[in-house]
Amino acid sequence: MSRELTTSSLGGRITSHGSRITLFLAAALLAATANAGETEWKLMQGQAEEYFRRGNLQQAEQFGREALKEAESFFGPEHRATEQSIATLYGTLRYRGKTDEALQLVTRLAAIRTKNYGPDDLSTAYALHGNAEILLIQHKLDEAEKLQRRALAVFQKKLGP
């Protein structure tokens, strides 16, 4: 006598021993595929960070772009991994003098951190500070001052005067 195993993901009933093995293998394959995305992101992100530390900004940018692409597709646009990839790529682009693209990324980073952690979180303040730094480089002093004041208020609140 065989037991029935119902599965909505495969849309039917599994009744034979062989079918249960097939289901197990399909589940294992799905798990392996899921882990592959995370593994790929970790590899790309690690390479981006290592090349940045070594001062090879061209390679850091290349791996940073790949890490961000992987994080967005695997984890989603506001996940912690995506946030980390944005921060790494933003820093690389900043030091490469690509301030327009760096500004877009750090603005996105500040928005993600504000949403995920709130406007009074230190990580949000660091993103605002980074945003202001790019604006200073671009000689947008009034905008930079506003962001620096917001960041400073959080730093003083969290760390003291």
PDB file of C-alpha atoms in Angstrom:
ATOM      1  CA  MET A   1       0.000   0.000   0.000  1.00  0.00           C
ATOM      2  CA  SER A   2       1.489   3.360  -0.951  1.00  0.00           C
ATOM      3  CA  ARG A   3       0.939   6.632   0.861  1.00  0.00           C
ATOM      4  CA  GLU A   4      -0.174   9.748  -0.983  1.00  0.00           C
ATOM      5  CA  LEU A   5       1.850  12.934  -0.788  1.00  0.00           C
ATOM      6  CA  THR A   6       0.101  16.061  -1.987  1.00  0.00           C
ATOM      7  CA  THR A   7       2.087  18.972  -3.328  1.00  0.00           C
ATOM      8  CA  SER A   8       0.719  22.230  -4.631  1.00  0.00           C
ATOM      9  CA  SER A   9       4.049  23.265  -6.155  1.00  0.00           C
ATOM     10  CA  LEU A  10       3.940  20.370  -8.631  1.00  0.00           C
ATOM     11  CA  GLY A  11       0.171  20.592  -9.021  1.00  0.00           C
ATOM     12  CA  GLY A  12      -0.718  16.988  -8.383  1.00  0.00           C
ATOM     13  CA  ARG A  13      -0.532  13.894  -6.232  1.00  0.00           C
ATOM     14  CA  ILE A  14       2.562  11.825  -5.747  1.00  0.00           C
ATOM     15  CA  THR A  15       1.627   8.178  -5.269  1.00  0.00           C
ATOM     16  CA  SER A  16       4.643   6.058  -6.117  1.00  0.00           C
ATOM     17  CA  HIS A  17       7.983   5.664  -4.357  1.00  0.00           C
ATOM     18  CA  GLY A  18       9.785   6.844  -7.512  1.00  0.00           C
ATOM     19  CA  SER A  19       7.670   9.960  -7.656  1.00  0.00           C
ATOM     20  CA  ARG A  20       8.574  10.782  -4.070  1.00  0.00           C
ATOM     21  CA  ILE A  21      12.244  10.518  -4.978  1.00  0.00           C
ATOM     22  CA  THR A  22      11.603  12.796  -7.946  1.00  0.00           C
ATOM     23  CA  LEU A  23       9.919  15.303  -5.655  1.00  0.00           C
ATOM     24  CA  PHE A  24      12.853  15.142  -3.241  1.00  0.00           C
ATOM     25  CA  LEU A  25      15.348  15.695  -6.066  1.00  0.00           C
ATOM     26  CA  ALA A  26      13.300  18.597  -7.435  1.00  0.00           C
ATOM     27  CA  ALA A  27      13.247  20.208  -3.981  1.00  0.00           C
ATOM     28  CA  ALA A  28      17.001  19.668  -3.625  1.00  0.00           C
ATOM     29  CA  LEU A  29      17.582  21.228  -7.039  1.00  0.00           C
ATOM     30  CA  LEU A  30      15.478  24.252  -6.099  1.00  0.00           C
ATOM     31  CA  ALA A  31      17.440  24.652  -2.863  1.00  0.00           C
ATOM     32  CA  ALA A  32      20.744  24.355  -4.700  1.00  0.00           C
ATOM     33  CA  THR A  33      19.644  26.952  -7.249  1.00  0.00           C
ATOM     34  CA  ALA A  34      18.625  29.308  -4.452  1.00  0.00           C
ATOM     35  CA  ASN A  35      21.972  28.833  -2.721  1.00  0.00           C
ATOM     36  CA  ALA A  36      23.795  29.399  -6.015  1.00  0.00           C
ATOM     37  CA  GLY A  37      22.426  32.953  -6.251  1.00  0.00           C
ATOM     38  CA  GLU A  38      23.577  33.784  -2.756  1.00  0.00           C
ATOM     39  CA  THR A  39      26.950  32.143  -3.342  1.00  0.00           C
ATOM     40  CA  GLU A  40      27.425  34.037  -6.605  1.00  0.00           C
ATOM     41  CA  TRP A  41      26.581  37.342  -4.898  1.00  0.00           C
ATOM     42  CA  LYS A  42      28.992  36.652  -2.024  1.00  0.00           C
ATOM     43  CA  LEU A  43      31.766  35.846  -4.467  1.00  0.00           C
ATOM     44  CA  MET A  44      31.215  38.990  -6.559  1.00  0.00           C
ATOM     45  CA  GLN A  45      30.794  41.217  -3.504  1.00  0.00           C
ATOM     46  CA  GLY A  46      33.923  39.825  -1.873  1.00  0.00           C
ATOM     47  CA  GLN A  47      35.934  40.436  -5.035  1.00  0.00           C
ATOM     48  CA  ALA A  48      34.617  44.003  -5.321  1.00  0.00           C
ATOM     49  CA  GLU A  49      35.567  44.751  -1.721  1.00  0.00           C
ATOM     50  CA  GLU A  50      39.005  43.141  -2.071  1.00  0.00           C
ATOM     51  CA  TYR A  51      39.858  45.033  -5.253  1.00  0.00           C
ATOM     52  CA  PHE A  52      38.668  48.256  -3.602  1.00  0.00           C
ATOM     53  CA  ARG A  53      40.951  47.627  -0.602  1.00  0.00           C
ATOM     54  CA  ARG A  54      43.862  46.987  -2.948  1.00  0.00           C
ATOM     55  CA  GLY A  55      43.162  50.194  -4.867  1.00  0.00           C
ATOM     56  CA  ASN A  56      42.271  48.487  -8.139  1.00  0.00           C
ATOM     57  CA  LEU A  57      39.169  50.566  -8.696  1.00  0.00           C
ATOM     58  CA  GLN A  58      38.543  49.424 -12.247  1.00  0.00           C
ATOM     59  CA  GLN A  59      38.251  45.783 -11.142  1.00  0.00           C
ATOM     60  CA  ALA A  60      36.324  46.837  -8.032  1.00  0.00           C
ATOM     61  CA  GLU A  61      33.802  48.615 -10.242  1.00  0.00           C
ATOM     62  CA  GLN A  62      33.435  45.614 -12.547  1.00  0.00           C
ATOM     63  CA  PHE A  63      32.834  43.179  -9.683  1.00  0.00           C
ATOM     64  CA  GLY A  64      30.698  45.751  -7.852  1.00  0.00           C
ATOM     65  CA  ARG A  65      28.353  46.039 -10.815  1.00  0.00           C
ATOM     66  CA  GLU A  66      28.064  42.259 -11.056  1.00  0.00           C
ATOM     67  CA  ALA A  67      27.435  41.949  -7.311  1.00  0.00           C
ATOM     68  CA  LEU A  68      24.714  44.593  -7.430  1.00  0.00           C
ATOM     69  CA  LYS A  69      23.072  42.932 -10.414  1.00  0.00           C
ATOM     70  CA  GLU A  70      23.116  39.556  -8.643  1.00  0.00           C
ATOM     71  CA  ALA A  71      21.828  41.026  -5.358  1.00  0.00           C
ATOM     72  CA  GLU A  72      18.947  42.816  -7.048  1.00  0.00           C
ATOM     73  CA  SER A  73      17.864  39.760  -9.010  1.00  0.00           C
ATOM     74  CA  PHE A  74      18.311  37.229  -6.215  1.00  0.00           C
ATOM     75  CA  PHE A  75      17.471  39.156  -3.029  1.00  0.00           C
ATOM     76  CA  GLY A  76      15.425  42.105  -4.277  1.00  0.00           C
ATOM     77  CA  PRO A  77      15.909  45.878  -4.538  1.00  0.00           C
ATOM     78  CA  GLU A  78      15.852  46.730  -0.814  1.00  0.00           C
ATOM     79  CA  HIS A  79      17.508  43.699   0.755  1.00  0.00           C
ATOM     80  CA  ARG A  80      20.566  44.075   3.000  1.00  0.00           C
ATOM     81  CA  ALA A  81      22.776  42.421   0.368  1.00  0.00           C
ATOM     82  CA  THR A  82      21.608  44.879  -2.283  1.00  0.00           C
ATOM     83  CA  GLU A  83      22.237  47.731   0.131  1.00  0.00           C
ATOM     84  CA  GLN A  84      25.760  46.453   0.773  1.00  0.00           C
ATOM     85  CA  SER A  85      26.459  46.162  -2.957  1.00  0.00           C
ATOM     86  CA  ILE A  86      25.187  49.679  -3.573  1.00  0.00           C
ATOM     87  CA  ALA A  87      27.469  51.028  -0.842  1.00  0.00           C
ATOM     88  CA  THR A  88      30.520  49.273  -2.287  1.00  0.00           C
ATOM     89  CA  LEU A  89      29.825  50.361  -5.852  1.00  0.00           C
ATOM     90  CA  TYR A  90      29.016  53.924  -4.766  1.00  0.00           C
ATOM     91  CA  GLY A  91      32.374  54.207  -2.971  1.00  0.00           C
ATOM     92  CA  THR A  92      34.233  52.821  -5.956  1.00  0.00           C
ATOM     93  CA  LEU A  93      32.541  55.190  -8.384  1.00  0.00           C
ATOM     94  CA  ARG A  94      33.181  58.109  -6.062  1.00  0.00           C
ATOM     95  CA  TYR A  95      36.904  57.460  -6.043  1.00  0.00           C
ATOM     96  CA  ARG A  96      36.908  56.882  -9.795  1.00  0.00           C
ATOM     97  CA  GLY A  97      35.465  60.367 -10.267  1.00  0.00           C
ATOM     98  CA  LYS A  98      32.137  59.118 -11.623  1.00  0.00           C
ATOM     99  CA  THR A  99      30.179  61.446  -9.395  1.00  0.00           C
ATOM    100  CA  ASP A 100      26.892  61.511 -11.306  1.00  0.00           C
ATOM    101  CA  GLU A 101      26.447  57.752 -11.068  1.00  0.00           C
ATOM    102  CA  ALA A 102      27.807  57.690  -7.514  1.00  0.00           C
ATOM    103  CA  LEU A 103      25.225  60.314  -6.546  1.00  0.00           C
ATOM    104  CA  GLN A 104      22.397  58.208  -7.974  1.00  0.00           C
ATOM    105  CA  LEU A 105      23.574  55.183  -6.005  1.00  0.00           C
ATOM    106  CA  VAL A 106      24.132  56.961  -2.701  1.00  0.00           C
ATOM    107  CA  THR A 107      20.749  58.689  -3.011  1.00  0.00           C
ATOM    108  CA  ARG A 108      19.192  55.260  -3.505  1.00  0.00           C
ATOM    109  CA  LEU A 109      21.202  53.935  -0.559  1.00  0.00           C
ATOM    110  CA  ALA A 110      19.908  56.709   1.702  1.00  0.00           C
ATOM    111  CA  ALA A 111      16.322  55.975   0.626  1.00  0.00           C
ATOM    112  CA  ILE A 112      16.706  52.243   1.292  1.00  0.00           C
ATOM    113  CA  ARG A 113      18.271  52.826   4.701  1.00  0.00           C
ATOM    114  CA  THR A 114      15.633  55.392   5.639  1.00  0.00           C
ATOM    115  CA  LYS A 115      12.902  52.908   4.753  1.00  0.00           C
ATOM    116  CA  ASN A 116      14.571  49.874   6.341  1.00  0.00           C
ATOM    117  CA  TYR A 117      16.026  51.447   9.495  1.00  0.00           C
ATOM    118  CA  GLY A 118      14.344  54.816   9.857  1.00  0.00           C
ATOM    119  CA  PRO A 119      15.544  58.400   9.466  1.00  0.00           C
ATOM    120  CA  ASP A 120      17.296  58.433  12.854  1.00  0.00           C
ATOM    121  CA  ASP A 121      19.503  55.390  12.291  1.00  0.00           C
ATOM    122  CA  LEU A 122      23.280  55.789  12.080  1.00  0.00           C
ATOM    123  CA  SER A 123      23.490  53.865   8.807  1.00  0.00           C
ATOM    124  CA  THR A 124      20.986  56.292   7.312  1.00  0.00           C
ATOM    125  CA  ALA A 125      23.089  59.215   8.555  1.00  0.00           C
ATOM    126  CA  TYR A 126      26.224  57.749   6.980  1.00  0.00           C
ATOM    127  CA  ALA A 127      24.399  57.453   3.656  1.00  0.00           C
ATOM    128  CA  LEU A 128      23.209  61.058   3.937  1.00  0.00           C
ATOM    129  CA  HIS A 129      26.766  62.127   4.713  1.00  0.00           C
ATOM    130  CA  GLY A 130      28.023  60.243   1.643  1.00  0.00           C
ATOM    131  CA  ASN A 131      25.348  61.884  -0.435  1.00  0.00           C
ATOM    132  CA  ALA A 132      26.441  65.297   0.830  1.00  0.00           C
ATOM    133  CA  GLU A 133      30.090  64.519   0.021  1.00  0.00           C
ATOM    134  CA  ILE A 134      29.220  63.894  -3.618  1.00  0.00           C
ATOM    135  CA  LEU A 135      27.181  67.074  -3.735  1.00  0.00           C
ATOM    136  CA  LEU A 136      30.171  68.978  -2.325  1.00  0.00           C
ATOM    137  CA  ILE A 137      32.397  67.539  -5.061  1.00  0.00           C
ATOM    138  CA  GLN A 138      29.821  68.730  -7.582  1.00  0.00           C
ATOM    139  CA  HIS A 139      29.742  72.188  -5.948  1.00  0.00           C
ATOM    140  CA  LYS A 140      26.078  71.870  -4.990  1.00  0.00           C
ATOM    141  CA  LEU A 141      26.676  73.476  -1.634  1.00  0.00           C
ATOM    142  CA  ASP A 142      23.129  74.287  -0.537  1.00  0.00           C
ATOM    143  CA  GLU A 143      21.920  70.728  -1.136  1.00  0.00           C
ATOM    144  CA  ALA A 144      25.019  69.319   0.555  1.00  0.00           C
ATOM    145  CA  GLU A 145      24.521  71.512   3.607  1.00  0.00           C
ATOM    146  CA  LYS A 146      20.923  70.333   4.069  1.00  0.00           C
ATOM    147  CA  LEU A 147      21.962  66.703   3.992  1.00  0.00           C
ATOM    148  CA  GLN A 148      24.957  67.269   6.263  1.00  0.00           C
ATOM    149  CA  ARG A 149      22.709  68.988   8.796  1.00  0.00           C
ATOM    150  CA  ARG A 150      20.310  66.020   8.754  1.00  0.00           C
ATOM    151  CA  ALA A 151      23.215  63.608   9.162  1.00  0.00           C
ATOM    152  CA  LEU A 152      24.764  65.713  11.924  1.00  0.00           C
ATOM    153  CA  ALA A 153      21.507  65.770  13.870  1.00  0.00           C
ATOM    154  CA  VAL A 154      21.399  61.962  13.828  1.00  0.00           C
ATOM    155  CA  PHE A 155      25.079  61.658  14.766  1.00  0.00           C
ATOM    156  CA  GLN A 156      24.628  64.034  17.704  1.00  0.00           C
ATOM    157  CA  LYS A 157      21.445  62.275  18.841  1.00  0.00           C
ATOM    158  CA  LYS A 158      23.022  58.803  18.665  1.00  0.00           C
ATOM    159  CA  LEU A 159      26.642  59.555  19.557  1.00  0.00           C
ATOM    160  CA  GLY A 160      26.388  62.744  21.581  1.00  0.00           C
ATOM    161  CA  PRO A 161      27.683  66.214  20.847  1.00  0.00           C
TER     162      PRO A 161
END
